[in-house]
Amino acid sequence: MPAVRADNSSLTKRAMRAVAWGYGGTFVRMAMQLGAQAVLARLLGPAEFGVFAALMLLAAVAVLAADLVSAPIIQSADLTAEQLAFACACQLFGSLLVAILVMACLPFYRAMFPLLDDIGLGLAFMAAGTLVTGLSGVSLSLLRRHLRYREIQTAQVAGYFAGYILLAIPLALAGFKTYQVLVLAWLGQAVVSSALLYAAERHAWTLSFSVRANAKFLTFGAQISLGNIGNWLASSGDRVLVTKFAGPVEIGYYNTMLNLLMTPVVQLAASLNTVAFSVAAQSSQETRRRGALAYLNLTAMVACLLYGVFFAFPESFVALIYGPRWLGGAAFVQPFCLAAVGFAIGAAANAVLTSTGKGSAVAMVQAATACLLLIAVFVALRSSVLLAAQWMAGVYLLRAIALTLLSLRHVGAGLAGGLTIIALPLFWLCVQVLLARQVADVLALQQALVRMLLSLGAGCLMLGLALALRRQVFLHDAQLLLTRLLARLFPNFSFGQKA
């Protein structure tokens, strides 16, 4: 028994360090991304970002290529040399195949952008970045397995800094105001990040093609890959249709606003969900159940409080970040805020289900919502791109509800828990937005910066109120976690831990 407590204590400490590095690295990367994108958006404009956004649809494929063997490596109780060699073989040939498929998209992009003679070169850069990213997949998976998120975050931050700060901004300032600047930035980021990941976790490139000996390894990886493909279709199907039927400026508005608002939640989910996935693989069933409820509850509330800040004053938000040249994209802010909230909740539920071996159920939900998203956006685009954004947000929220209820059922919780996890945080968001708008109207505030500071203050006020009323706002397991956290942050105050 003492040995078990020591192991649990060690796992908890490593998990907390991983979460700390996940949060820290993600916030640093988000700050850099916000600054770099704001500068580049003002220098290049919506049309150049529209072409880049069309090409970046393929970057999501690069992420899938890097994660072909991630889940089996993390989940294997005793990773053998044979399994590692098989993973290397899958990763190598999978990355090559994806790079070839990227180049096969050339006729499609030439038809979409007939005036761009250099679109083939842009695709070649994307294919090279896809291959490089995929080749670092095994190293990334091994680092995740050992909860070495300091090395992961360092590689990702350094890659973004090299690609966008050191390369793209100087090129744009020098007069190269074309979408190729953005493509080169992404390629530079991929090369630097992949090199640092492999340097942090070197492994032999011994290849094994024994499918029969690795049947369980391959089956589990295939289930997770199906879920990832469904997630890519659900998250990128709307972008594909918008790219097909809209012009470069509308594509730029749609994708730039979506990226701006989805980046925080996507990067936080990527950091925290892999930590949760790794920890759950080494935890007892009861620990997983209690952790799942707390994780879902806190994720939903944090997401609603965060995006309520942006939802309140969309025009002020866009003008402050990108300038008046981009005000045409302000109409997309509110639906994308709701989509981001749905993504955050769905991603947390996805991590709960996947970590407990329910990858096939996740794949079914992802496939169903991906089909619904494609149909809804296709129909909406007959009217306007904005309507497509609104319907996309609805599908994201629907997917979040489905995955949350499925995960609650799997851990033994009831419908009441689902209402607390989803409905109450959305109500909190509405109150926060109404409060900020009412104060702005009463005080006749018009300046963009003042309005956004007011919205931030309303968010902080609602956060404080949620913490003060945590027994009424949060589920029991989330209450306990928050009480312990507050006791550590403020040891001189009593927060009712015994209760």
mmCIF file of N, CA and C in Angstrom, residues 366-487:
data_model
loop_
_atom_site.group_PDB
_atom_site.id
_atom_site.type_symbol
_atom_site.label_atom_id
_atom_site.label_comp_id
_atom_site.label_asym_id
_atom_site.label_seq_id
_atom_site.Cartn_x
_atom_site.Cartn_y
_atom_site.Cartn_z
ATOM 1 N N GLN A 366 -18.063 11.832 -33.858
ATOM 2 C CA GLN A 366 -17.344 12.769 -34.720
ATOM 3 C C GLN A 366 -17.790 12.630 -36.168
ATOM 4 N N ALA A 367 -17.981 11.408 -36.614
ATOM 5 C CA ALA A 367 -18.407 11.188 -37.996
ATOM 6 C C ALA A 367 -19.803 11.746 -38.233
ATOM 7 N N ALA A 368 -20.711 11.516 -37.263
ATOM 8 C CA ALA A 368 -22.088 12.006 -37.411
ATOM 9 C C ALA A 368 -22.129 13.527 -37.444
ATOM 10 N N THR A 369 -21.416 14.172 -36.525
ATOM 11 C CA THR A 369 -21.427 15.635 -36.498
ATOM 12 C C THR A 369 -20.668 16.232 -37.681
ATOM 13 N N ALA A 370 -19.658 15.514 -38.180
ATOM 14 C CA ALA A 370 -18.961 16.000 -39.374
ATOM 15 C C ALA A 370 -19.904 16.037 -40.570
ATOM 16 N N CYS A 371 -20.713 14.986 -40.731
ATOM 17 C CA CYS A 371 -21.693 14.962 -41.822
ATOM 18 C C CYS A 371 -22.727 16.070 -41.649
ATOM 19 N N LEU A 372 -23.195 16.249 -40.406
ATOM 20 C CA LEU A 372 -24.174 17.307 -40.137
ATOM 21 C C LEU A 372 -23.582 18.687 -40.416
ATOM 22 N N LEU A 373 -22.316 18.873 -40.058
ATOM 23 C CA LEU A 373 -21.657 20.160 -40.298
ATOM 24 C C LEU A 373 -21.562 20.454 -41.789
ATOM 25 N N LEU A 374 -21.160 19.471 -42.567
ATOM 26 C CA LEU A 374 -21.027 19.672 -44.011
ATOM 27 C C LEU A 374 -22.366 20.037 -44.645
ATOM 28 N N ILE A 375 -23.414 19.339 -44.237
ATOM 29 C CA ILE A 375 -24.742 19.613 -44.797
ATOM 30 C C ILE A 375 -25.207 21.012 -44.395
ATOM 31 N N ALA A 376 -25.061 21.340 -43.101
ATOM 32 C CA ALA A 376 -25.540 22.638 -42.610
ATOM 33 C C ALA A 376 -24.806 23.795 -43.275
ATOM 34 N N VAL A 377 -23.484 23.704 -43.357
ATOM 35 C CA VAL A 377 -22.701 24.796 -43.943
ATOM 36 C C VAL A 377 -22.963 24.903 -45.444
ATOM 37 N N PHE A 378 -23.086 23.771 -46.114
ATOM 38 C CA PHE A 378 -23.364 23.785 -47.558
ATOM 39 C C PHE A 378 -24.684 24.491 -47.857
ATOM 40 N N VAL A 379 -25.710 24.191 -47.058
ATOM 41 C CA VAL A 379 -27.008 24.832 -47.257
ATOM 42 C C VAL A 379 -26.928 26.322 -46.901
ATOM 43 N N ALA A 380 -26.235 26.642 -45.802
ATOM 44 C CA ALA A 380 -26.154 28.034 -45.352
ATOM 45 C C ALA A 380 -25.399 28.910 -46.331
ATOM 46 N N LEU A 381 -24.389 28.366 -47.005
ATOM 47 C CA LEU A 381 -23.590 29.154 -47.941
ATOM 48 C C LEU A 381 -24.392 29.642 -49.143
ATOM 49 N N ARG A 382 -25.555 29.048 -49.348
ATOM 50 C CA ARG A 382 -26.419 29.558 -50.409
ATOM 51 C C ARG A 382 -26.928 30.961 -50.079
ATOM 52 N N SER A 383 -26.965 31.299 -48.786
ATOM 53 C CA SER A 383 -27.409 32.625 -48.349
ATOM 54 C C SER A 383 -26.227 33.541 -48.073
ATOM 55 N N SER A 384 -25.323 33.129 -47.152
ATOM 56 C CA SER A 384 -24.183 33.980 -46.822
ATOM 57 C C SER A 384 -23.149 33.185 -46.040
ATOM 58 N N VAL A 385 -21.936 33.696 -46.023
ATOM 59 C CA VAL A 385 -20.863 33.081 -45.250
ATOM 60 C C VAL A 385 -21.137 33.254 -43.752
ATOM 61 N N LEU A 386 -21.748 34.372 -43.351
ATOM 62 C CA LEU A 386 -22.059 34.602 -41.941
ATOM 63 C C LEU A 386 -23.058 33.565 -41.426
ATOM 64 N N LEU A 387 -24.076 33.246 -42.210
ATOM 65 C CA LEU A 387 -25.031 32.220 -41.803
ATOM 66 C C LEU A 387 -24.337 30.869 -41.641
ATOM 67 N N ALA A 388 -23.375 30.592 -42.511
ATOM 68 C CA ALA A 388 -22.603 29.355 -42.376
ATOM 69 C C ALA A 388 -21.856 29.320 -41.046
ATOM 70 N N ALA A 389 -21.309 30.467 -40.638
ATOM 71 C CA ALA A 389 -20.607 30.535 -39.355
ATOM 72 C C ALA A 389 -21.562 30.274 -38.194
ATOM 73 N N GLN A 390 -22.770 30.811 -38.265
ATOM 74 C CA GLN A 390 -23.745 30.613 -37.199
ATOM 75 C C GLN A 390 -24.187 29.160 -37.099
ATOM 76 N N TRP A 391 -24.404 28.525 -38.219
ATOM 77 C CA TRP A 391 -24.806 27.126 -38.193
ATOM 78 C C TRP A 391 -23.655 26.239 -37.734
ATOM 79 N N MET A 392 -22.436 26.599 -38.101
ATOM 80 C CA MET A 392 -21.273 25.856 -37.632
ATOM 81 C C MET A 392 -21.184 25.877 -36.113
ATOM 82 N N ALA A 393 -21.443 27.054 -35.511
ATOM 83 C CA ALA A 393 -21.414 27.159 -34.055
ATOM 84 C C ALA A 393 -22.464 26.246 -33.429
ATOM 85 N N GLY A 394 -23.636 26.167 -34.040
ATOM 86 C CA GLY A 394 -24.679 25.287 -33.527
ATOM 87 C C GLY A 394 -24.269 23.824 -33.548
ATOM 88 N N VAL A 395 -23.608 23.402 -34.606
ATOM 89 C CA VAL A 395 -23.145 22.012 -34.694
ATOM 90 C C VAL A 395 -22.077 21.728 -33.645
ATOM 91 N N TYR A 396 -21.180 22.676 -33.415
ATOM 92 C CA TYR A 396 -20.137 22.496 -32.400
ATOM 93 C C TYR A 396 -20.748 22.312 -31.012
ATOM 94 N N LEU A 397 -21.765 23.120 -30.696
ATOM 95 C CA LEU A 397 -22.426 22.988 -29.399
ATOM 96 C C LEU A 397 -23.166 21.654 -29.301
ATOM 97 N N LEU A 398 -23.790 21.235 -30.374
ATOM 98 C CA LEU A 398 -24.479 19.946 -30.389
ATOM 99 C C LEU A 398 -23.504 18.798 -30.171
ATOM 100 N N ARG A 399 -22.337 18.869 -30.808
ATOM 101 C CA ARG A 399 -21.328 17.839 -30.612
ATOM 102 C C ARG A 399 -20.833 17.818 -29.169
ATOM 103 N N ALA A 400 -20.666 18.995 -28.582
ATOM 104 C CA ALA A 400 -20.224 19.070 -27.185
ATOM 105 C C ALA A 400 -21.230 18.410 -26.257
ATOM 106 N N ILE A 401 -22.528 18.650 -26.499
ATOM 107 C CA ILE A 401 -23.561 18.032 -25.672
ATOM 108 C C ILE A 401 -23.535 16.515 -25.804
ATOM 109 N N ALA A 402 -23.430 16.028 -27.050
ATOM 110 C CA ALA A 402 -23.426 14.578 -27.283
ATOM 111 C C ALA A 402 -22.229 13.901 -26.615
ATOM 112 N N LEU A 403 -21.030 14.473 -26.781
ATOM 113 C CA LEU A 403 -19.833 13.862 -26.192
ATOM 114 C C LEU A 403 -19.861 13.958 -24.668
ATOM 115 N N THR A 404 -20.378 15.065 -24.134
ATOM 116 C CA THR A 404 -20.444 15.210 -22.680
ATOM 117 C C THR A 404 -21.391 14.186 -22.067
ATOM 118 N N LEU A 405 -22.581 14.042 -22.631
ATOM 119 C CA LEU A 405 -23.534 13.064 -22.106
ATOM 120 C C LEU A 405 -22.989 11.647 -22.233
ATOM 121 N N LEU A 406 -22.291 11.370 -23.317
ATOM 122 C CA LEU A 406 -21.698 10.050 -23.500
ATOM 123 C C LEU A 406 -20.617 9.779 -22.463
ATOM 124 N N SER A 407 -19.787 10.776 -22.202
ATOM 125 C CA SER A 407 -18.724 10.598 -21.217
ATOM 126 C C SER A 407 -19.289 10.481 -19.804
ATOM 127 N N LEU A 408 -20.346 11.249 -19.484
ATOM 128 C CA LEU A 408 -20.971 11.150 -18.170
ATOM 129 C C LEU A 408 -21.607 9.784 -17.966
ATOM 130 N N ARG A 409 -22.222 9.287 -18.998
ATOM 131 C CA ARG A 409 -22.801 7.941 -18.915
ATOM 132 C C ARG A 409 -21.722 6.899 -18.685
ATOM 133 N N HIS A 410 -20.575 7.091 -19.323
ATOM 134 C CA HIS A 410 -19.489 6.121 -19.202
ATOM 135 C C HIS A 410 -18.881 6.116 -17.799
ATOM 136 N N VAL A 411 -18.829 7.276 -17.131
ATOM 137 C CA VAL A 411 -18.244 7.337 -15.791
ATOM 138 C C VAL A 411 -19.289 7.189 -14.693
ATOM 139 N N GLY A 412 -20.555 6.987 -15.078
ATOM 140 C CA GLY A 412 -21.575 6.712 -14.082
ATOM 141 C C GLY A 412 -22.285 7.919 -13.521
ATOM 142 N N ALA A 413 -22.240 9.061 -14.201
ATOM 143 C CA ALA A 413 -22.947 10.258 -13.742
ATOM 144 C C ALA A 413 -24.278 10.380 -14.483
ATOM 145 N N GLY A 414 -25.161 11.236 -13.962
ATOM 146 C CA GLY A 414 -26.488 11.357 -14.537
ATOM 147 C C GLY A 414 -26.686 12.593 -15.380
ATOM 148 N N LEU A 415 -27.940 12.798 -15.845
ATOM 149 C CA LEU A 415 -28.274 13.933 -16.695
ATOM 150 C C LEU A 415 -28.089 15.251 -15.965
ATOM 151 N N ALA A 416 -28.342 15.255 -14.661
ATOM 152 C CA ALA A 416 -28.186 16.499 -13.892
ATOM 153 C C ALA A 416 -26.760 17.022 -13.980
ATOM 154 N N GLY A 417 -25.791 16.120 -13.991
ATOM 155 C CA GLY A 417 -24.399 16.540 -14.152
ATOM 156 C C GLY A 417 -24.164 17.209 -15.484
ATOM 157 N N GLY A 418 -24.820 16.720 -16.537
ATOM 158 C CA GLY A 418 -24.683 17.338 -17.850
ATOM 159 C C GLY A 418 -25.240 18.745 -17.893
ATOM 160 N N LEU A 419 -26.369 18.970 -17.209
ATOM 161 C CA LEU A 419 -26.941 20.315 -17.151
ATOM 162 C C LEU A 419 -26.010 21.275 -16.420
ATOM 163 N N THR A 420 -25.402 20.807 -15.329
ATOM 164 C CA THR A 420 -24.461 21.647 -14.584
ATOM 165 C C THR A 420 -23.231 21.957 -15.407
ATOM 166 N N ILE A 421 -22.751 20.990 -16.175
ATOM 167 C CA ILE A 421 -21.522 21.155 -16.945
ATOM 168 C C ILE A 421 -21.723 22.102 -18.123
ATOM 169 N N ILE A 422 -22.870 22.063 -18.798
ATOM 170 C CA ILE A 422 -23.059 22.829 -20.034
ATOM 171 C C ILE A 422 -23.982 24.030 -19.848
ATOM 172 N N ALA A 423 -25.174 23.814 -19.289
ATOM 173 C CA ALA A 423 -26.173 24.880 -19.244
ATOM 174 C C ALA A 423 -25.774 26.020 -18.314
ATOM 175 N N LEU A 424 -25.288 25.699 -17.125
ATOM 176 C CA LEU A 424 -24.959 26.750 -16.169
ATOM 177 C C LEU A 424 -23.818 27.649 -16.652
ATOM 178 N N PRO A 425 -22.710 27.117 -17.199
ATOM 179 C CA PRO A 425 -21.676 28.010 -17.729
ATOM 180 C C PRO A 425 -22.171 28.912 -18.858
ATOM 181 N N LEU A 426 -23.056 28.406 -19.734
ATOM 182 C CA LEU A 426 -23.609 29.242 -20.798
ATOM 183 C C LEU A 426 -24.481 30.359 -20.214
ATOM 184 N N PHE A 427 -25.224 30.059 -19.163
ATOM 185 C CA PHE A 427 -25.987 31.103 -18.472
ATOM 186 C C PHE A 427 -25.041 32.133 -17.869
ATOM 187 N N TRP A 428 -23.939 31.681 -17.289
ATOM 188 C CA TRP A 428 -22.928 32.584 -16.719
ATOM 189 C C TRP A 428 -22.381 33.515 -17.805
ATOM 190 N N LEU A 429 -22.138 32.968 -19.009
ATOM 191 C CA LEU A 429 -21.648 33.780 -20.136
ATOM 192 C C LEU A 429 -22.657 34.869 -20.493
ATOM 193 N N CYS A 430 -23.940 34.522 -20.542
ATOM 194 C CA CYS A 430 -24.970 35.505 -20.894
ATOM 195 C C CYS A 430 -25.019 36.639 -19.880
ATOM 196 N N VAL A 431 -24.958 36.300 -18.592
ATOM 197 C CA VAL A 431 -24.992 37.324 -17.553
ATOM 198 C C VAL A 431 -23.775 38.238 -17.682
ATOM 199 N N GLN A 432 -22.613 37.653 -17.930
ATOM 200 C CA GLN A 432 -21.382 38.438 -18.073
ATOM 201 C C GLN A 432 -21.488 39.426 -19.229
ATOM 202 N N VAL A 433 -21.992 38.978 -20.374
ATOM 203 C CA VAL A 433 -22.124 39.842 -21.554
ATOM 204 C C VAL A 433 -23.140 40.950 -21.313
ATOM 205 N N LEU A 434 -24.287 40.603 -20.748
ATOM 206 C CA LEU A 434 -25.316 41.609 -20.471
ATOM 207 C C LEU A 434 -24.812 42.655 -19.482
ATOM 208 N N LEU A 435 -24.061 42.224 -18.488
ATOM 209 C CA LEU A 435 -23.515 43.164 -17.511
ATOM 210 C C LEU A 435 -22.561 44.151 -18.170
ATOM 211 N N ALA A 436 -21.639 43.664 -19.003
ATOM 212 C CA ALA A 436 -20.676 44.541 -19.669
ATOM 213 C C ALA A 436 -21.380 45.526 -20.601
ATOM 214 N N ARG A 437 -22.353 45.054 -21.360
ATOM 215 C CA ARG A 437 -23.049 45.931 -22.308
ATOM 216 C C ARG A 437 -23.879 46.992 -21.580
ATOM 217 N N GLN A 438 -24.516 46.585 -20.491
ATOM 218 C CA GLN A 438 -25.342 47.542 -19.759
ATOM 219 C C GLN A 438 -24.486 48.666 -19.180
ATOM 220 N N VAL A 439 -23.356 48.323 -18.602
ATOM 221 C CA VAL A 439 -22.471 49.341 -18.046
ATOM 222 C C VAL A 439 -21.947 50.262 -19.154
ATOM 223 N N ALA A 440 -21.582 49.699 -20.303
ATOM 224 C CA ALA A 440 -21.077 50.502 -21.419
ATOM 225 C C ALA A 440 -22.139 51.478 -21.926
ATOM 226 N N ASP A 441 -23.406 51.028 -21.975
ATOM 227 C CA ASP A 441 -24.496 51.911 -22.424
ATOM 228 C C ASP A 441 -24.761 53.027 -21.420
ATOM 229 N N VAL A 442 -24.743 52.687 -20.151
ATOM 230 C CA VAL A 442 -25.025 53.689 -19.118
ATOM 231 C C VAL A 442 -23.948 54.768 -19.101
ATOM 232 N N LEU A 443 -22.673 54.337 -19.253
ATOM 233 C CA LEU A 443 -21.550 55.276 -19.200
ATOM 234 C C LEU A 443 -21.202 55.862 -20.569
ATOM 235 N N ALA A 444 -21.924 55.418 -21.627
ATOM 236 C CA ALA A 444 -21.690 55.907 -22.999
ATOM 237 C C ALA A 444 -20.233 55.724 -23.416
ATOM 238 N N LEU A 445 -19.703 54.530 -23.183
ATOM 239 C CA LEU A 445 -18.312 54.230 -23.536
ATOM 240 C C LEU A 445 -18.232 53.837 -25.002
ATOM 241 N N GLN A 446 -17.311 54.458 -25.766
ATOM 242 C CA GLN A 446 -17.187 54.194 -27.194
ATOM 243 C C GLN A 446 -15.803 53.693 -27.605
ATOM 244 N N GLN A 447 -14.773 54.041 -26.857
ATOM 245 C CA GLN A 447 -13.413 53.649 -27.238
ATOM 246 C C GLN A 447 -13.243 52.116 -27.156
ATOM 247 N N ALA A 448 -12.575 51.551 -28.163
ATOM 248 C CA ALA A 448 -12.416 50.096 -28.242
ATOM 249 C C ALA A 448 -11.664 49.551 -27.038
ATOM 250 N N LEU A 449 -10.564 50.208 -26.665
ATOM 251 C CA LEU A 449 -9.756 49.709 -25.546
ATOM 252 C C LEU A 449 -10.534 49.760 -24.241
ATOM 253 N N VAL A 450 -11.265 50.839 -24.008
ATOM 254 C CA VAL A 450 -12.039 50.977 -22.766
ATOM 255 C C VAL A 450 -13.127 49.906 -22.704
ATOM 256 N N ARG A 451 -13.790 49.666 -23.816
ATOM 257 C CA ARG A 451 -14.843 48.644 -23.835
ATOM 258 C C ARG A 451 -14.284 47.247 -23.550
ATOM 259 N N MET A 452 -13.144 46.935 -24.118
ATOM 260 C CA MET A 452 -12.564 45.616 -23.887
ATOM 261 C C MET A 452 -12.075 45.470 -22.445
ATOM 262 N N LEU A 453 -11.553 46.545 -21.857
ATOM 263 C CA LEU A 453 -11.164 46.490 -20.447
ATOM 264 C C LEU A 453 -12.392 46.300 -19.562
ATOM 265 N N LEU A 454 -13.487 46.948 -19.930
ATOM 266 C CA LEU A 454 -14.733 46.759 -19.196
ATOM 267 C C LEU A 454 -15.205 45.307 -19.297
ATOM 268 N N SER A 455 -15.132 44.734 -20.486
ATOM 269 C CA SER A 455 -15.551 43.349 -20.670
ATOM 270 C C SER A 455 -14.667 42.396 -19.868
ATOM 271 N N LEU A 456 -13.367 42.688 -19.838
ATOM 272 C CA LEU A 456 -12.451 41.877 -19.041
ATOM 273 C C LEU A 456 -12.790 41.985 -17.551
ATOM 274 N N GLY A 457 -13.130 43.195 -17.107
ATOM 275 C CA GLY A 457 -13.516 43.370 -15.709
ATOM 276 C C GLY A 457 -14.778 42.594 -15.364
ATOM 277 N N ALA A 458 -15.739 42.569 -16.296
ATOM 278 C CA ALA A 458 -16.960 41.792 -16.068
ATOM 279 C C ALA A 458 -16.646 40.309 -15.963
ATOM 280 N N GLY A 459 -15.700 39.833 -16.796
ATOM 281 C CA GLY A 459 -15.297 38.434 -16.721
ATOM 282 C C GLY A 459 -14.645 38.096 -15.397
ATOM 283 N N CYS A 460 -13.787 38.990 -14.906
ATOM 284 C CA CYS A 460 -13.128 38.764 -13.611
ATOM 285 C C CYS A 460 -14.146 38.766 -12.470
ATOM 286 N N LEU A 461 -15.137 39.658 -12.573
ATOM 287 C CA LEU A 461 -16.180 39.719 -11.555
ATOM 288 C C LEU A 461 -16.983 38.417 -11.520
ATOM 289 N N MET A 462 -17.339 37.900 -12.700
ATOM 290 C CA MET A 462 -18.100 36.648 -12.759
ATOM 291 C C MET A 462 -17.261 35.460 -12.296
ATOM 292 N N LEU A 463 -15.960 35.514 -12.554
ATOM 293 C CA LEU A 463 -15.080 34.456 -12.054
ATOM 294 C C LEU A 463 -15.048 34.468 -10.529
ATOM 295 N N GLY A 464 -14.898 35.653 -9.944
ATOM 296 C CA GLY A 464 -14.907 35.750 -8.490
ATOM 297 C C GLY A 464 -16.220 35.284 -7.886
ATOM 298 N N LEU A 465 -17.316 35.621 -8.538
ATOM 299 C CA LEU A 465 -18.624 35.197 -8.055
ATOM 300 C C LEU A 465 -18.770 33.675 -8.137
ATOM 301 N N ALA A 466 -18.262 33.088 -9.212
ATOM 302 C CA ALA A 466 -18.326 31.628 -9.358
ATOM 303 C C ALA A 466 -17.523 30.925 -8.272
ATOM 304 N N LEU A 467 -16.358 31.472 -7.941
ATOM 305 C CA LEU A 467 -15.536 30.878 -6.881
ATOM 306 C C LEU A 467 -16.210 31.028 -5.523
ATOM 307 N N ALA A 468 -16.839 32.190 -5.284
ATOM 308 C CA ALA A 468 -17.513 32.411 -4.006
ATOM 309 C C ALA A 468 -18.724 31.494 -3.850
ATOM 310 N N LEU A 469 -19.397 31.213 -4.957
ATOM 311 C CA LEU A 469 -20.590 30.357 -4.937
ATOM 312 C C LEU A 469 -20.290 28.970 -5.494
ATOM 313 N N ARG A 470 -19.067 28.494 -5.295
ATOM 314 C CA ARG A 470 -18.649 27.243 -5.945
ATOM 315 C C ARG A 470 -19.494 26.044 -5.530
ATOM 316 N N ARG A 471 -20.061 26.061 -4.311
ATOM 317 C CA ARG A 471 -20.898 24.943 -3.888
ATOM 318 C C ARG A 471 -22.194 24.874 -4.693
ATOM 319 N N GLN A 472 -22.680 26.011 -5.167
ATOM 320 C CA GLN A 472 -23.893 26.036 -5.978
ATOM 321 C C GLN A 472 -23.607 25.947 -7.470
ATOM 322 N N VAL A 473 -22.404 26.327 -7.885
ATOM 323 C CA VAL A 473 -22.085 26.440 -9.309
ATOM 324 C C VAL A 473 -21.423 25.183 -9.866
ATOM 325 N N PHE A 474 -20.586 24.525 -9.061
ATOM 326 C CA PHE A 474 -19.782 23.413 -9.561
ATOM 327 C C PHE A 474 -20.228 22.078 -8.970
ATOM 328 N N LEU A 475 -19.892 21.003 -9.683
ATOM 329 C CA LEU A 475 -20.098 19.654 -9.170
ATOM 330 C C LEU A 475 -19.170 19.403 -7.978
ATOM 331 N N HIS A 476 -19.494 18.369 -7.188
ATOM 332 C CA HIS A 476 -18.773 18.121 -5.937
ATOM 333 C C HIS A 476 -17.275 17.957 -6.159
ATOM 334 N N ASP A 477 -16.873 17.160 -7.143
ATOM 335 C CA ASP A 477 -15.446 16.907 -7.363
ATOM 336 C C ASP A 477 -14.726 18.172 -7.817
ATOM 337 N N ALA A 478 -15.383 18.993 -8.614
ATOM 338 C CA ALA A 478 -14.786 20.269 -9.013
ATOM 339 C C ALA A 478 -14.689 21.219 -7.828
ATOM 340 N N GLN A 479 -15.695 21.177 -6.925
ATOM 341 C CA GLN A 479 -15.639 22.005 -5.715
ATOM 342 C C GLN A 479 -14.410 21.663 -4.877
ATOM 343 N N LEU A 480 -14.180 20.365 -4.686
ATOM 344 C CA LEU A 480 -13.034 19.929 -3.884
ATOM 345 C C LEU A 480 -11.720 20.393 -4.500
ATOM 346 N N LEU A 481 -11.625 20.263 -5.813
ATOM 347 C CA LEU A 481 -10.393 20.676 -6.488
ATOM 348 C C LEU A 481 -10.175 22.180 -6.349
ATOM 349 N N LEU A 482 -11.217 22.965 -6.533
ATOM 350 C CA LEU A 482 -11.099 24.415 -6.404
ATOM 351 C C LEU A 482 -10.761 24.822 -4.966
ATOM 352 N N THR A 483 -11.380 24.154 -3.985
ATOM 353 C CA THR A 483 -11.107 24.474 -2.585
ATOM 354 C C THR A 483 -9.645 24.218 -2.244
ATOM 355 N N ARG A 484 -9.114 23.092 -2.712
ATOM 356 C CA ARG A 484 -7.701 22.782 -2.458
ATOM 357 C C ARG A 484 -6.779 23.780 -3.153
ATOM 358 N N LEU A 485 -7.146 24.163 -4.364
ATOM 359 C CA LEU A 485 -6.326 25.130 -5.093
ATOM 360 C C LEU A 485 -6.324 26.481 -4.391
ATOM 361 N N LEU A 486 -7.488 26.940 -3.945
ATOM 362 C CA LEU A 486 -7.567 28.219 -3.249
ATOM 363 C C LEU A 486 -6.800 28.173 -1.930
ATOM 364 N N ALA A 487 -6.865 27.028 -1.237
ATOM 365 C CA ALA A 487 -6.139 26.894 0.028
ATOM 366 C C ALA A 487 -4.634 26.968 -0.175
#
